[in-house]
């Protein structure tokens, strides 16, 4: 599947009834455009790799940036990540409100795809009462990138959202124009430092006032560009990653797609001809037999949304086995394939240091 699943979009005022119905859709893995005080967000269950993959598909995003997890209450956010003293002070000063805090989250239940494979998490408690009511009614945090198609500006009205996402989301909850019209400010509170990652609705001046100290980061409130690389945080496996592999080499693990490698491996090792059964067979782990490589198939049926949902979890699982190298089957470039290939290319790039 290269195109996102078509959906019958309901564009409706954000009444309590519609919020409850939208929350029910979210619990089933659906997508809801929700108003926040910054911009409209395209919300999905933060704990579901499949919902997150559907968000990327709906946006047509060419790469997997980590997403922000939105909570109804600060307490729920505190439980999900490690807030040091500075992070606490910022949360107390600005939540609920347009500040996003990136903190270590080694044990979070938020989807690995939403975190782009990272052990850190971006958390925010929006001030908008509809967003908070929707999160509370869902009973789980929601990830919500801006509700626009990739490459378009962030939407500040339900009408903007409809222009971009009609037929791609289940609900658009209309609560009029957003207050700030500018995304949240993002700070990273990691390793005892506070760094500004994205300028936004809260100025660095007010951050410094709340902290009583300077905030690091190459950004001015005028929005001078950040040092390259700072936002390109991404998961890097320890293993060497070999892309567009046609077969699996000795001592390599396989990250397959659509059974492409599985067929060759199985044919080579067991004399079985390719086919659906063979593709499914290689999806399980073949351990304790040197001639069978460790192999995981991102999507035996060749579904790019399913492959995106599995990408980071499978890379980590193969990496955790301590393999030296991972051979990756070719992934088509259309639809979510572009984003999957973007991440695979980063994973395959020579490691720094
Ligand atoms: O105002 C907002 O923040 C809006 C509304 C809808 O809440 N949301 C929003 O989300 O702007 P999004 O996905 O467009 O921005 C997420 C950005 C990523 O591009 C990345 O820069 C940063 O948050 N981010 C998320 N997780 C991160 C992490 N673990 N480390 C560093 N940066 C992270
Ligand atoms: Mg955006």
mmCIF file of N, CA and C in Angstrom, residues 213-323:
data_model
loop_
_atom_site.group_PDB
_atom_site.id
_atom_site.type_symbol
_atom_site.label_atom_id
_atom_site.label_comp_id
_atom_site.label_asym_id
_atom_site.label_seq_id
_atom_site.Cartn_x
_atom_site.Cartn_y
_atom_site.Cartn_z
ATOM 1 N N UNK A 213 18.967 31.555 34.660
ATOM 2 C CA UNK A 213 20.268 31.355 34.010
ATOM 3 C C UNK A 213 20.090 31.334 32.497
ATOM 4 N N UNK A 214 21.214 31.399 31.810
ATOM 5 C CA UNK A 214 21.168 31.459 30.344
ATOM 6 C C UNK A 214 20.780 30.106 29.756
ATOM 7 N N UNK A 215 20.123 30.163 28.614
ATOM 8 C CA UNK A 215 19.763 28.959 27.873
ATOM 9 C C UNK A 215 20.716 28.837 26.692
ATOM 10 N N UNK A 216 21.288 27.647 26.519
ATOM 11 C CA UNK A 216 22.218 27.466 25.404
ATOM 12 C C UNK A 216 21.472 27.291 24.086
ATOM 13 N N UNK A 217 22.216 27.460 23.005
ATOM 14 C CA UNK A 217 21.608 27.178 21.700
ATOM 15 C C UNK A 217 21.855 28.318 20.763
ATOM 16 N N UNK A 218 22.067 27.985 19.495
ATOM 17 C CA UNK A 218 22.447 29.010 18.530
ATOM 18 C C UNK A 218 21.263 29.731 17.935
ATOM 19 N N UNK A 219 20.236 29.984 18.753
ATOM 20 C CA UNK A 219 19.018 30.558 18.201
ATOM 21 C C UNK A 219 18.692 31.879 18.869
ATOM 22 N N UNK A 220 18.313 32.831 18.089
ATOM 23 C CA UNK A 220 17.804 34.074 18.654
ATOM 24 C C UNK A 220 16.278 34.033 18.587
ATOM 25 N N UNK A 221 15.650 34.929 19.293
ATOM 26 C CA UNK A 221 14.185 34.987 19.206
ATOM 27 C C UNK A 221 13.730 35.387 17.810
ATOM 28 N N UNK A 222 14.637 35.942 17.024
ATOM 29 C CA UNK A 222 14.287 36.296 15.643
ATOM 30 C C UNK A 222 14.321 35.049 14.765
ATOM 31 N N UNK A 223 14.759 33.947 15.329
ATOM 32 C CA UNK A 223 14.672 32.696 14.583
ATOM 33 C C UNK A 223 15.860 32.429 13.688
ATOM 34 N N UNK A 224 17.049 32.934 14.063
ATOM 35 C CA UNK A 224 18.244 32.587 13.296
ATOM 36 C C UNK A 224 18.399 31.074 13.309
ATOM 37 N N UNK A 225 18.859 30.500 12.212
ATOM 38 C CA UNK A 225 18.855 29.040 12.121
ATOM 39 C C UNK A 225 19.745 28.378 13.169
ATOM 40 N N UNK A 226 19.295 27.252 13.588
ATOM 41 C CA UNK A 226 19.996 26.476 14.604
ATOM 42 C C UNK A 226 21.205 25.794 13.972
ATOM 43 N N UNK A 227 22.200 25.498 14.805
ATOM 44 C CA UNK A 227 23.368 24.776 14.300
ATOM 45 C C UNK A 227 22.919 23.474 13.651
ATOM 46 N N UNK A 228 23.413 23.204 12.444
ATOM 47 C CA UNK A 228 22.952 21.989 11.764
ATOM 48 C C UNK A 228 23.259 20.760 12.599
ATOM 49 N N UNK A 229 22.408 19.796 12.536
ATOM 50 C CA UNK A 229 22.634 18.559 13.283
ATOM 51 C C UNK A 229 21.864 18.520 14.586
ATOM 52 N N UNK A 230 21.602 19.682 15.156
ATOM 53 C CA UNK A 230 20.946 19.706 16.462
ATOM 54 C C UNK A 230 19.541 19.119 16.403
ATOM 55 N N UNK A 231 18.842 19.396 15.332
ATOM 56 C CA UNK A 231 17.481 18.866 15.200
ATOM 57 C C UNK A 231 17.464 17.519 14.507
ATOM 58 N N UNK A 232 18.639 17.127 13.986
ATOM 59 C CA UNK A 232 18.615 15.891 13.202
ATOM 60 C C UNK A 232 18.901 14.691 14.102
ATOM 61 N N UNK A 233 18.541 14.828 15.398
ATOM 62 C CA UNK A 233 18.723 13.699 16.314
ATOM 63 C C UNK A 233 18.081 12.467 15.697
ATOM 64 N N UNK A 234 18.812 11.377 15.657
ATOM 65 C CA UNK A 234 18.205 10.154 15.150
ATOM 66 C C UNK A 234 18.910 8.958 15.729
ATOM 67 N N UNK A 235 18.192 7.855 15.726
ATOM 68 C CA UNK A 235 18.722 6.616 16.261
ATOM 69 C C UNK A 235 19.777 6.065 15.316
ATOM 70 N N UNK A 236 20.914 5.699 15.857
ATOM 71 C CA UNK A 236 21.966 5.092 15.047
ATOM 72 C C UNK A 236 22.291 3.714 15.603
ATOM 73 N N UNK A 237 22.052 2.674 14.831
ATOM 74 C CA UNK A 237 22.408 1.334 15.313
ATOM 75 C C UNK A 237 23.926 1.186 15.402
ATOM 76 N N UNK A 238 24.373 0.319 16.299
ATOM 77 C CA UNK A 238 25.820 0.061 16.388
ATOM 78 C C UNK A 238 26.294 -0.712 15.177
ATOM 79 N N UNK A 239 25.448 -1.585 14.679
ATOM 80 C CA UNK A 239 25.837 -2.430 13.549
ATOM 81 C C UNK A 239 26.002 -1.598 12.278
ATOM 82 N N UNK A 240 26.877 -2.075 11.400
ATOM 83 C CA UNK A 240 26.996 -1.464 10.087
ATOM 84 C C UNK A 240 25.706 -1.796 9.304
ATOM 85 N N UNK A 241 25.213 -0.857 8.548
ATOM 86 C CA UNK A 241 23.976 -1.081 7.806
ATOM 87 C C UNK A 241 24.276 -1.053 6.315
ATOM 88 N N UNK A 242 23.944 -2.134 5.626
ATOM 89 C CA UNK A 242 24.203 -2.228 4.175
ATOM 90 C C UNK A 242 22.866 -2.172 3.444
ATOM 91 N N UNK A 243 22.672 -1.124 2.637
ATOM 92 C CA UNK A 243 21.378 -0.899 1.986
ATOM 93 C C UNK A 243 21.270 -1.625 0.646
ATOM 94 N N UNK A 244 20.018 -1.732 0.185
ATOM 95 C CA UNK A 244 19.727 -2.312 -1.132
ATOM 96 C C UNK A 244 20.403 -3.658 -1.347
ATOM 97 N N UNK A 245 20.440 -4.447 -0.285
ATOM 98 C CA UNK A 245 21.084 -5.754 -0.388
ATOM 99 C C UNK A 245 20.222 -6.690 -1.233
ATOM 100 N N UNK A 246 20.859 -7.481 -2.061
ATOM 101 C CA UNK A 246 20.140 -8.474 -2.875
ATOM 102 C C UNK A 246 20.230 -9.852 -2.228
ATOM 103 N N UNK A 247 21.233 -10.046 -1.388
ATOM 104 C CA UNK A 247 21.332 -11.293 -0.640
ATOM 105 C C UNK A 247 22.012 -10.979 0.681
ATOM 106 N N UNK A 248 21.921 -11.929 1.605
ATOM 107 C CA UNK A 248 22.499 -11.740 2.935
ATOM 108 C C UNK A 248 23.869 -12.385 2.975
ATOM 109 N N UNK A 249 24.852 -11.614 3.446
ATOM 110 C CA UNK A 249 26.215 -12.144 3.510
ATOM 111 C C UNK A 249 26.458 -12.914 4.798
ATOM 112 N N UNK A 250 27.627 -13.525 4.873
ATOM 113 C CA UNK A 250 28.013 -14.278 6.058
ATOM 114 C C UNK A 250 28.077 -13.310 7.250
ATOM 115 N N UNK A 251 27.595 -13.727 8.392
ATOM 116 C CA UNK A 251 27.625 -12.910 9.611
ATOM 117 C C UNK A 251 26.773 -11.643 9.533
ATOM 118 N N UNK A 252 25.908 -11.589 8.553
ATOM 119 C CA UNK A 252 24.996 -10.444 8.484
ATOM 120 C C UNK A 252 23.605 -10.862 8.962
ATOM 121 N N UNK A 253 22.932 -9.928 9.640
ATOM 122 C CA UNK A 253 21.511 -10.116 9.893
ATOM 123 C C UNK A 253 20.747 -9.478 8.732
ATOM 124 N N UNK A 254 19.496 -9.882 8.558
ATOM 125 C CA UNK A 254 18.724 -9.357 7.435
ATOM 126 C C UNK A 254 17.542 -8.533 7.922
ATOM 127 N N UNK A 255 17.408 -7.354 7.346
ATOM 128 C CA UNK A 255 16.188 -6.573 7.532
ATOM 129 C C UNK A 255 15.483 -6.597 6.184
ATOM 130 N N UNK A 256 14.441 -7.421 6.129
ATOM 131 C CA UNK A 256 13.834 -7.712 4.838
ATOM 132 C C UNK A 256 12.630 -6.815 4.578
ATOM 133 N N UNK A 257 12.175 -6.781 3.330
ATOM 134 C CA UNK A 257 10.938 -6.095 2.966
ATOM 135 C C UNK A 257 10.262 -6.909 1.877
ATOM 136 N N UNK A 258 9.020 -7.266 2.125
ATOM 137 C CA UNK A 258 8.256 -8.020 1.123
ATOM 138 C C UNK A 258 8.862 -9.374 0.801
ATOM 139 N N UNK A 259 9.651 -9.905 1.735
ATOM 140 C CA UNK A 259 10.213 -11.237 1.514
ATOM 141 C C UNK A 259 11.300 -11.309 0.471
ATOM 142 N N UNK A 260 11.840 -10.155 0.040
ATOM 143 C CA UNK A 260 12.814 -10.154 -1.053
ATOM 144 C C UNK A 260 14.066 -10.945 -0.699
ATOM 145 N N UNK A 261 14.608 -10.700 0.490
ATOM 146 C CA UNK A 261 15.818 -11.417 0.906
ATOM 147 C C UNK A 261 15.476 -12.824 1.357
ATOM 148 N N UNK A 262 14.305 -12.934 1.990
ATOM 149 C CA UNK A 262 13.899 -14.231 2.526
ATOM 150 C C UNK A 262 13.891 -15.298 1.454
ATOM 151 N N UNK A 263 13.363 -14.936 0.302
ATOM 152 C CA UNK A 263 13.280 -15.924 -0.772
ATOM 153 C C UNK A 263 14.671 -16.411 -1.174
ATOM 154 N N UNK A 264 15.604 -15.470 -1.350
ATOM 155 C CA UNK A 264 16.939 -15.880 -1.796
ATOM 156 C C UNK A 264 17.637 -16.699 -0.701
ATOM 157 N N UNK A 265 17.451 -16.247 0.550
ATOM 158 C CA UNK A 265 18.093 -16.949 1.660
ATOM 159 C C UNK A 265 17.551 -18.360 1.776
ATOM 160 N N UNK A 266 16.230 -18.459 1.709
ATOM 161 C CA UNK A 266 15.623 -19.777 1.864
ATOM 162 C C UNK A 266 15.980 -20.682 0.699
ATOM 163 N N UNK A 267 15.947 -20.101 -0.520
ATOM 164 C CA UNK A 267 16.288 -20.912 -1.678
ATOM 165 C C UNK A 267 17.733 -21.404 -1.558
ATOM 166 N N UNK A 268 18.641 -20.508 -1.120
ATOM 167 C CA UNK A 268 20.047 -20.869 -1.029
ATOM 168 C C UNK A 268 20.287 -21.917 0.054
ATOM 169 N N UNK A 269 19.557 -21.786 1.153
ATOM 170 C CA UNK A 269 19.842 -22.633 2.305
ATOM 171 C C UNK A 269 19.064 -23.930 2.354
ATOM 172 N N UNK A 270 17.888 -23.912 1.795
ATOM 173 C CA UNK A 270 17.064 -25.104 1.976
ATOM 174 C C UNK A 270 16.487 -25.629 0.674
ATOM 175 N N UNK A 271 16.863 -24.990 -0.417
ATOM 176 C CA UNK A 271 16.375 -25.457 -1.701
ATOM 177 C C UNK A 271 14.893 -25.258 -1.904
ATOM 178 N N UNK A 272 14.294 -24.367 -1.107
ATOM 179 C CA UNK A 272 12.863 -24.102 -1.254
ATOM 180 C C UNK A 272 12.678 -22.976 -2.255
ATOM 181 N N UNK A 273 11.717 -23.097 -3.130
ATOM 182 C CA UNK A 273 11.445 -22.015 -4.073
ATOM 183 C C UNK A 273 10.753 -20.862 -3.350
ATOM 184 N N UNK A 274 10.891 -19.671 -3.910
ATOM 185 C CA UNK A 274 10.278 -18.486 -3.300
ATOM 186 C C UNK A 274 8.766 -18.576 -3.319
ATOM 187 N N UNK A 275 8.134 -17.667 -2.599
ATOM 188 C CA UNK A 275 6.675 -17.665 -2.564
ATOM 189 C C UNK A 275 6.201 -17.147 -1.232
ATOM 190 N N UNK A 276 4.926 -17.050 -1.079
ATOM 191 C CA UNK A 276 4.341 -16.469 0.138
ATOM 192 C C UNK A 276 4.777 -17.197 1.400
ATOM 193 N N UNK A 277 4.750 -18.535 1.330
ATOM 194 C CA UNK A 277 5.114 -19.336 2.493
ATOM 195 C C UNK A 277 6.551 -19.083 2.902
ATOM 196 N N UNK A 278 7.428 -19.009 1.917
ATOM 197 C CA UNK A 278 8.840 -18.782 2.201
ATOM 198 C C UNK A 278 9.039 -17.420 2.835
ATOM 199 N N UNK A 279 8.334 -16.406 2.330
ATOM 200 C CA UNK A 279 8.477 -15.053 2.870
ATOM 201 C C UNK A 279 8.039 -15.020 4.325
ATOM 202 N N UNK A 280 6.968 -15.711 4.627
ATOM 203 C CA UNK A 280 6.481 -15.724 6.001
ATOM 204 C C UNK A 280 7.449 -16.492 6.892
ATOM 205 N N UNK A 281 8.014 -17.559 6.360
ATOM 206 C CA UNK A 281 8.881 -18.412 7.168
ATOM 207 C C UNK A 281 10.102 -17.649 7.669
ATOM 208 N N UNK A 282 10.654 -16.789 6.839
ATOM 209 C CA UNK A 282 11.886 -16.121 7.225
ATOM 210 C C UNK A 282 11.635 -15.033 8.262
ATOM 211 N N UNK A 283 10.371 -14.707 8.491
ATOM 212 C CA UNK A 283 10.041 -13.680 9.471
ATOM 213 C C UNK A 283 10.352 -14.136 10.892
ATOM 214 N N UNK A 284 10.363 -15.414 11.128
ATOM 215 C CA UNK A 284 10.677 -15.890 12.474
ATOM 216 C C UNK A 284 12.197 -15.979 12.618
ATOM 217 N N UNK A 285 12.644 -16.120 13.849
ATOM 218 C CA UNK A 285 14.091 -16.113 14.070
ATOM 219 C C UNK A 285 14.697 -17.495 13.880
ATOM 220 N N UNK A 286 15.799 -17.500 13.193
ATOM 221 C CA UNK A 286 16.487 -18.771 12.981
ATOM 222 C C UNK A 286 17.766 -18.722 13.780
ATOM 223 N N UNK A 287 17.716 -19.279 14.955
ATOM 224 C CA UNK A 287 18.865 -19.192 15.840
ATOM 225 C C UNK A 287 19.527 -20.549 15.981
ATOM 226 N N UNK A 288 20.764 -20.503 16.342
ATOM 227 C CA UNK A 288 21.486 -21.733 16.621
ATOM 228 C C UNK A 288 21.833 -22.521 15.371
ATOM 229 N N UNK A 289 21.759 -21.911 14.222
ATOM 230 C CA UNK A 289 22.134 -22.574 12.974
ATOM 231 C C UNK A 289 22.858 -21.530 12.133
ATOM 232 N N UNK A 290 24.149 -21.696 11.981
ATOM 233 C CA UNK A 290 24.984 -20.685 11.340
ATOM 234 C C UNK A 290 24.562 -20.369 9.910
ATOM 235 N N UNK A 291 23.956 -21.341 9.249
ATOM 236 C CA UNK A 291 23.627 -21.096 7.844
ATOM 237 C C UNK A 291 22.356 -20.259 7.692
ATOM 238 N N UNK A 292 21.608 -20.081 8.796
ATOM 239 C CA UNK A 292 20.394 -19.271 8.724
ATOM 240 C C UNK A 292 20.642 -17.911 9.353
ATOM 241 N N UNK A 293 20.572 -16.865 8.599
ATOM 242 C CA UNK A 293 20.794 -15.553 9.205
ATOM 243 C C UNK A 293 19.613 -15.151 10.065
ATOM 244 N N UNK A 294 19.891 -14.270 11.001
ATOM 245 C CA UNK A 294 18.841 -13.657 11.799
ATOM 246 C C UNK A 294 18.108 -12.693 10.877
ATOM 247 N N UNK A 295 16.810 -12.887 10.713
ATOM 248 C CA UNK A 295 16.088 -12.090 9.718
ATOM 249 C C UNK A 295 14.753 -11.607 10.259
ATOM 250 N N UNK A 296 14.454 -10.357 9.994
ATOM 251 C CA UNK A 296 13.144 -9.812 10.314
ATOM 252 C C UNK A 296 12.610 -9.128 9.066
ATOM 253 N N UNK A 297 11.341 -9.326 8.774
ATOM 254 C CA UNK A 297 10.751 -8.701 7.584
ATOM 255 C C UNK A 297 9.882 -7.522 8.022
ATOM 256 N N UNK A 298 10.233 -6.329 7.541
ATOM 257 C CA UNK A 298 9.490 -5.114 7.903
ATOM 258 C C UNK A 298 8.022 -5.237 7.541
ATOM 259 N N UNK A 299 7.750 -5.857 6.415
ATOM 260 C CA UNK A 299 6.374 -6.144 6.018
ATOM 261 C C UNK A 299 6.391 -7.245 4.971
ATOM 262 N N UNK A 300 6.067 -8.476 5.385
ATOM 263 C CA UNK A 300 6.079 -9.586 4.420
ATOM 264 C C UNK A 300 5.188 -9.308 3.215
ATOM 265 N N UNK A 301 4.092 -8.522 3.401
ATOM 266 C CA UNK A 301 3.187 -8.263 2.281
ATOM 267 C C UNK A 301 3.597 -7.022 1.504
ATOM 268 N N UNK A 302 4.683 -6.360 1.890
ATOM 269 C CA UNK A 302 5.135 -5.182 1.144
ATOM 270 C C UNK A 302 4.318 -3.932 1.422
ATOM 271 N N UNK A 303 3.729 -3.846 2.626
ATOM 272 C CA UNK A 303 2.924 -2.677 3.007
ATOM 273 C C UNK A 303 3.844 -1.640 3.669
ATOM 274 N N UNK A 304 3.962 -0.465 3.050
ATOM 275 C CA UNK A 304 4.916 0.538 3.539
ATOM 276 C C UNK A 304 4.507 1.127 4.884
ATOM 277 N N UNK A 305 3.202 1.203 5.170
ATOM 278 C CA UNK A 305 2.762 1.734 6.465
ATOM 279 C C UNK A 305 3.158 0.752 7.580
ATOM 280 N N UNK A 306 2.947 -0.534 7.311
ATOM 281 C CA UNK A 306 3.362 -1.553 8.279
ATOM 282 C C UNK A 306 4.891 -1.532 8.451
ATOM 283 N N UNK A 307 5.603 -1.362 7.352
ATOM 284 C CA UNK A 307 7.075 -1.338 7.413
ATOM 285 C C UNK A 307 7.553 -0.165 8.253
ATOM 286 N N UNK A 308 6.923 0.992 8.086
ATOM 287 C CA UNK A 308 7.313 2.168 8.875
ATOM 288 C C UNK A 308 7.081 1.907 10.354
ATOM 289 N N UNK A 309 5.955 1.281 10.669
ATOM 290 C CA UNK A 309 5.632 1.013 12.071
ATOM 291 C C UNK A 309 6.669 0.086 12.710
ATOM 292 N N UNK A 310 7.253 -0.803 11.921
ATOM 293 C CA UNK A 310 8.204 -1.783 12.468
ATOM 294 C C UNK A 310 9.656 -1.328 12.411
ATOM 295 N N UNK A 311 9.951 -0.276 11.654
ATOM 296 C CA UNK A 311 11.341 0.062 11.304
ATOM 297 C C UNK A 311 12.281 0.153 12.506
ATOM 298 N N UNK A 312 12.004 1.055 13.439
ATOM 299 C CA UNK A 312 12.958 1.284 14.528
ATOM 300 C C UNK A 312 13.012 0.092 15.483
ATOM 301 N N UNK A 313 11.855 -0.497 15.744
ATOM 302 C CA UNK A 313 11.830 -1.640 16.658
ATOM 303 C C UNK A 313 12.665 -2.790 16.078
ATOM 304 N N UNK A 314 12.568 -3.019 14.767
ATOM 305 C CA UNK A 314 13.313 -4.124 14.162
ATOM 306 C C UNK A 314 14.802 -3.811 14.099
ATOM 307 N N UNK A 315 15.161 -2.569 13.777
ATOM 308 C CA UNK A 315 16.585 -2.202 13.775
ATOM 309 C C UNK A 315 17.172 -2.453 15.156
ATOM 310 N N UNK A 316 16.432 -2.042 16.190
ATOM 311 C CA UNK A 316 16.926 -2.237 17.545
ATOM 312 C C UNK A 316 17.038 -3.697 17.915
ATOM 313 N N UNK A 317 16.043 -4.495 17.492
ATOM 314 C CA UNK A 317 16.088 -5.914 17.837
ATOM 315 C C UNK A 317 17.305 -6.580 17.198
ATOM 316 N N UNK A 318 17.567 -6.256 15.937
ATOM 317 C CA UNK A 318 18.732 -6.843 15.275
ATOM 318 C C UNK A 318 20.011 -6.342 15.930
ATOM 319 N N UNK A 319 20.054 -5.052 16.244
ATOM 320 C CA UNK A 319 21.232 -4.465 16.880
ATOM 321 C C UNK A 319 21.492 -5.116 18.239
ATOM 322 N N UNK A 320 20.416 -5.396 18.950
ATOM 323 C CA UNK A 320 20.546 -5.968 20.298
ATOM 324 C C UNK A 320 21.168 -7.356 20.265
ATOM 325 N N UNK A 321 21.088 -8.019 19.125
ATOM 326 C CA UNK A 321 21.704 -9.345 18.996
ATOM 327 C C UNK A 321 23.220 -9.241 18.882
ATOM 328 N N UNK A 322 23.718 -8.015 18.746
ATOM 329 C CA UNK A 322 25.164 -7.825 18.672
ATOM 330 C C UNK A 322 25.753 -8.152 17.310
ATOM 331 N N UNK A 323 24.918 -8.163 16.254
ATOM 332 C CA UNK A 323 25.452 -8.463 14.920
ATOM 333 C C UNK A 323 26.347 -7.325 14.450
#
